[in-house]
Amino acid sequence: MKLKKINENLQRALVENGLTEANEMQQDTFSTIKSGQDCVIIAPAKSGKTTTLVINVIQRLEKEFEESPRALIIVPNKEKLIEMKILFEKFGNYTDLRVYGVHDKGDIDFDKNHISLGIDVLIGTPNRISEMFASAGFDVNRLKMYIIEDADELLRLRFDTKLARMSEAMGKTQRILFTENVTERIDSFADRIMIEPVFFEMDDEDFEEEEEEKEQD
């Protein structure tokens, strides 16, 4: 995959999994996310948002480091958590990043014990992450990335207060929202937790054109 100064181990794993060409979203957002700037990425369903997320987290964290998580990713449900963990396993195959997921039906004491052993990426549903956050289940002082996947869905379900409360306790951390739609709630939430975010908006036509070019090739 041709992205400027991409990590060699990440590049190798992507190629082995058939990702040899970056789509427009991945090309446009890579440098900004790598720089640590806050951003909101708007793109339709099945456009590669989760893949883009995982690629950029691996790029920024690179390898195992200390004990506390450096990336916190909020997902709407257990199914999305599992999907994301599988991508981390595939694309992080040549790194030693430690990825762990928590959800509402898991054993919170078991989760806390596992996290205390040391992880780099923590993925979780908003209720479980908020519960662990309130009980000091993990340290936010080493976080480099706070990412919310399917942000429009989570805000529609009124998780904005919980998500904002966690953000307020993190201090200087890159914040990224992935969403299918731009809504007033998304704009308001971005203003609330971010510092001069960059907005990237992709529409269906961008990805339809890419598919047509692939077919012609």
Tab-separated table of C-alpha atoms in Angstrom:
chain	number	residue	atom	x	y	z
A	1	MET	CA	0.000	0.000	0.000
A	2	LYS	CA	1.507	3.304	-1.091
A	3	LEU	CA	1.304	5.692	1.852
A	4	LYS	CA	4.011	8.206	2.735
A	5	LYS	CA	6.476	6.839	5.310
A	6	ILE	CA	4.281	3.893	6.257
A	7	ASN	CA	5.761	1.479	8.799
A	8	GLU	CA	7.529	-1.354	6.968
A	9	ASN	CA	6.043	-4.112	9.139
A	10	LEU	CA	2.560	-2.687	8.629
A	11	GLN	CA	3.152	-2.402	4.900
A	12	ARG	CA	4.244	-6.027	4.733
A	13	ALA	CA	1.119	-7.243	6.560
A	14	LEU	CA	-1.195	-5.148	4.388
A	15	VAL	CA	0.299	-6.519	1.164
A	16	GLU	CA	0.031	-10.075	2.468
A	17	ASN	CA	-3.667	-9.444	3.131
A	18	GLY	CA	-4.254	-8.121	-0.387
A	19	LEU	CA	-4.246	-4.386	0.410
A	20	THR	CA	-1.813	-3.123	-2.195
A	21	GLU	CA	-3.597	0.148	-3.044
A	22	ALA	CA	-4.858	2.751	-0.586
A	23	ASN	CA	-8.348	4.084	-1.248
A	24	GLU	CA	-9.041	7.822	-1.314
A	25	MET	CA	-9.982	7.993	2.362
A	26	GLN	CA	-6.784	6.246	3.433
A	27	GLN	CA	-4.655	8.479	1.203
A	28	ASP	CA	-6.324	11.708	2.323
A	29	THR	CA	-6.329	11.025	6.063
A	30	PHE	CA	-3.029	9.204	6.614
A	31	SER	CA	-0.709	12.198	7.075
A	32	THR	CA	-3.177	14.129	9.236
A	33	ILE	CA	-3.815	11.222	11.579
A	34	LYS	CA	-0.105	10.450	11.731
A	35	SER	CA	0.559	14.062	12.762
A	36	GLY	CA	-1.669	13.697	15.818
A	37	GLN	CA	-4.259	16.272	14.793
A	38	ASP	CA	-7.906	15.871	15.766
A	39	CYS	CA	-10.153	14.890	12.885
A	40	VAL	CA	-13.630	13.795	11.860
A	41	ILE	CA	-13.864	11.262	9.034
A	42	ILE	CA	-17.208	10.983	7.255
A	43	ALA	CA	-17.691	8.129	4.807
A	44	PRO	CA	-20.477	5.747	3.736
A	45	ALA	CA	-20.933	2.199	4.992
A	46	LYS	CA	-18.525	-0.419	3.644
A	47	SER	CA	-16.017	2.225	2.528
A	48	GLY	CA	-13.147	0.971	4.681
A	49	LYS	CA	-13.482	3.158	7.782
A	50	THR	CA	-12.597	0.341	10.183
A	51	THR	CA	-9.627	-0.692	8.047
A	52	THR	CA	-8.460	2.936	7.943
A	53	LEU	CA	-8.783	3.151	11.722
A	54	VAL	CA	-6.755	0.010	12.376
A	55	ILE	CA	-4.021	0.954	9.883
A	56	ASN	CA	-3.536	4.336	11.519
A	57	VAL	CA	-3.468	3.027	15.083
A	58	ILE	CA	-0.776	0.492	14.162
A	59	GLN	CA	1.158	3.202	12.323
A	60	ARG	CA	1.126	5.571	15.302
A	61	LEU	CA	1.819	3.054	18.081
A	62	GLU	CA	4.201	0.777	16.137
A	63	LYS	CA	5.156	-1.568	18.998
A	64	GLU	CA	4.536	-2.678	22.570
A	65	PHE	CA	5.354	0.033	25.108
A	66	GLU	CA	4.977	0.121	28.895
A	67	GLU	CA	1.737	-1.074	30.545
A	68	SER	CA	-1.014	1.518	30.016
A	69	PRO	CA	-3.132	1.660	26.847
A	70	ARG	CA	-2.087	4.272	24.292
A	71	ALA	CA	-5.145	3.966	22.070
A	72	LEU	CA	-8.726	3.806	23.327
A	73	ILE	CA	-11.322	2.862	20.709
A	74	ILE	CA	-15.059	3.024	21.395
A	75	VAL	CA	-17.287	0.722	19.328
A	76	PRO	CA	-21.089	0.315	19.400
A	77	ASN	CA	-21.286	-3.420	20.083
A	78	LYS	CA	-19.497	-6.731	20.593
A	79	GLU	CA	-19.752	-7.612	16.886
A	80	LYS	CA	-17.824	-4.518	15.842
A	81	LEU	CA	-15.274	-5.231	18.575
A	82	ILE	CA	-14.644	-8.716	17.217
A	83	GLU	CA	-14.383	-7.424	13.643
A	84	MET	CA	-11.827	-4.839	14.701
A	85	LYS	CA	-9.743	-7.281	16.755
A	86	ILE	CA	-9.491	-9.588	13.748
A	87	LEU	CA	-8.144	-6.697	11.638
A	88	PHE	CA	-5.582	-5.834	14.314
A	89	GLU	CA	-4.427	-9.454	14.298
A	90	LYS	CA	-4.060	-9.433	10.511
A	91	PHE	CA	-2.461	-6.017	10.027
A	92	GLY	CA	-0.448	-6.086	13.254
A	93	ASN	CA	0.964	-9.523	12.527
A	94	TYR	CA	4.548	-8.208	12.393
A	95	THR	CA	4.267	-6.022	15.483
A	96	ASP	CA	4.019	-6.935	19.158
A	97	LEU	CA	1.123	-4.573	19.886
A	98	ARG	CA	-1.164	-5.894	22.606
A	99	VAL	CA	-4.858	-5.418	21.755
A	100	TYR	CA	-7.671	-6.161	24.190
A	101	GLY	CA	-11.441	-5.807	23.922
A	102	VAL	CA	-14.175	-5.365	26.535
A	103	HIS	CA	-17.959	-5.396	26.218
A	104	ASP	CA	-21.062	-5.182	28.388
A	105	LYS	CA	-21.450	-8.941	28.986
A	106	GLY	CA	-17.816	-9.602	29.901
A	107	ASP	CA	-16.413	-10.117	33.398
A	108	ILE	CA	-15.211	-6.675	34.481
A	109	ASP	CA	-12.845	-8.006	37.166
A	110	PHE	CA	-11.237	-10.348	34.649
A	111	ASP	CA	-10.908	-7.447	32.207
A	112	LYS	CA	-9.258	-5.221	34.813
A	113	ASN	CA	-6.775	-7.932	35.741
A	114	HIS	CA	-5.853	-8.514	32.108
A	115	ILE	CA	-5.430	-4.805	31.416
A	116	SER	CA	-3.224	-4.414	34.486
A	117	LEU	CA	-0.732	-6.840	32.904
A	118	GLY	CA	-0.154	-4.347	30.096
A	119	ILE	CA	-1.888	-3.520	26.805
A	120	ASP	CA	-1.396	-1.006	24.012
A	121	VAL	CA	-4.875	-0.816	22.453
A	122	LEU	CA	-8.143	-1.011	24.384
A	123	ILE	CA	-11.355	-1.506	22.378
A	124	GLY	CA	-14.716	-1.430	24.074
A	125	THR	CA	-18.393	-0.599	24.161
A	126	PRO	CA	-19.273	2.764	25.741
A	127	ASN	CA	-21.052	1.365	28.801
A	128	ARG	CA	-18.249	-1.032	29.722
A	129	ILE	CA	-15.456	1.469	29.027
A	130	SER	CA	-17.315	4.125	31.055
A	131	GLU	CA	-17.796	1.672	33.918
A	132	MET	CA	-14.120	0.754	33.917
A	133	PHE	CA	-13.141	4.403	33.599
A	134	ALA	CA	-15.224	5.335	36.645
A	135	SER	CA	-13.634	2.582	38.725
A	136	ALA	CA	-10.055	3.363	37.621
A	137	GLY	CA	-9.909	0.170	35.587
A	138	PHE	CA	-7.275	1.645	33.285
A	139	ASP	CA	-4.916	4.617	33.159
A	140	VAL	CA	-5.694	7.399	30.654
A	141	ASN	CA	-2.447	9.301	31.204
A	142	ARG	CA	-0.565	7.510	28.412
A	143	LEU	CA	-3.288	7.749	25.779
A	144	LYS	CA	-2.182	9.054	22.390
A	145	MET	CA	-5.432	8.329	20.554
A	146	TYR	CA	-9.102	8.452	21.572
A	147	ILE	CA	-11.188	7.108	18.691
A	148	ILE	CA	-14.945	6.727	18.376
A	149	GLU	CA	-16.171	4.364	15.662
A	150	ASP	CA	-19.731	4.781	14.327
A	151	ALA	CA	-19.950	8.065	16.215
A	152	ASP	CA	-23.287	9.063	14.665
A	153	GLU	CA	-24.906	5.863	15.920
A	154	LEU	CA	-23.458	6.228	19.429
A	155	LEU	CA	-24.536	9.851	19.701
A	156	ARG	CA	-28.008	8.960	18.418
A	157	LEU	CA	-28.174	6.475	21.312
A	158	ARG	CA	-27.255	9.372	23.634
A	159	PHE	CA	-23.820	8.224	24.740
A	160	ASP	CA	-22.443	11.739	24.204
A	161	THR	CA	-22.278	12.604	27.932
A	162	LYS	CA	-20.316	9.465	28.805
A	163	LEU	CA	-17.977	9.851	25.857
A	164	ALA	CA	-17.353	13.536	26.569
A	165	ARG	CA	-16.747	12.899	30.261
A	166	MET	CA	-13.988	10.437	29.422
A	167	SER	CA	-12.479	12.850	26.928
A	168	GLU	CA	-12.360	15.634	29.511
A	169	ALA	CA	-10.197	13.490	31.801
A	170	MET	CA	-7.644	12.611	29.133
A	171	GLY	CA	-5.852	15.893	28.649
A	172	LYS	CA	-3.709	16.149	25.535
A	173	THR	CA	-4.761	13.253	23.318
A	174	GLN	CA	-5.586	12.969	19.627
A	175	ARG	CA	-9.332	12.584	19.154
A	176	ILE	CA	-10.841	10.998	16.031
A	177	LEU	CA	-14.469	10.454	15.079
A	178	PHE	CA	-15.500	8.015	12.337
A	179	THR	CA	-19.077	8.514	11.139
A	180	GLU	CA	-21.340	7.807	8.185
A	181	ASN	CA	-23.180	11.110	8.428
A	182	VAL	CA	-22.567	14.707	9.452
A	183	THR	CA	-25.280	15.776	11.885
A	184	GLU	CA	-25.773	18.689	14.239
A	185	ARG	CA	-25.023	16.290	17.077
A	186	ILE	CA	-21.706	15.305	15.461
A	187	ASP	CA	-20.741	18.959	14.904
A	188	SER	CA	-21.650	19.889	18.465
A	189	PHE	CA	-19.780	16.917	19.922
A	190	ALA	CA	-16.667	17.648	17.849
A	191	ASP	CA	-16.708	21.251	19.079
A	192	ARG	CA	-17.042	19.989	22.625
A	193	ILE	CA	-14.098	17.579	22.721
A	194	MET	CA	-11.746	18.593	19.873
A	195	ILE	CA	-9.282	21.361	19.084
A	196	GLU	CA	-9.678	22.688	15.526
A	197	PRO	CA	-10.506	19.295	13.984
A	198	VAL	CA	-9.952	18.580	10.296
A	199	PHE	CA	-13.072	17.250	8.547
A	200	PHE	CA	-12.696	14.656	5.789
A	201	GLU	CA	-15.922	13.980	3.913
A	202	MET	CA	-16.140	11.171	1.393
A	203	ASP	CA	-19.315	10.317	-0.499
A	204	ASP	CA	-20.536	7.252	-2.360
A	205	GLU	CA	-19.344	8.641	-5.689
A	206	ASP	CA	-15.708	8.660	-4.502
A	207	PHE	CA	-15.806	4.920	-3.883
A	208	GLU	CA	-17.914	4.125	-6.947
A	209	GLU	CA	-15.283	5.807	-9.131
A	210	GLU	CA	-12.525	3.790	-7.440
A	211	GLU	CA	-14.381	0.534	-8.079
A	212	GLU	CA	-14.885	1.461	-11.748
A	213	GLU	CA	-11.155	2.213	-12.152
A	214	LYS	CA	-10.271	-1.163	-10.611
A	215	GLU	CA	-12.618	-2.956	-13.008
A	216	GLN	CA	-11.089	-1.136	-16.005
A	217	ASP	CA	-7.580	-2.106	-14.860
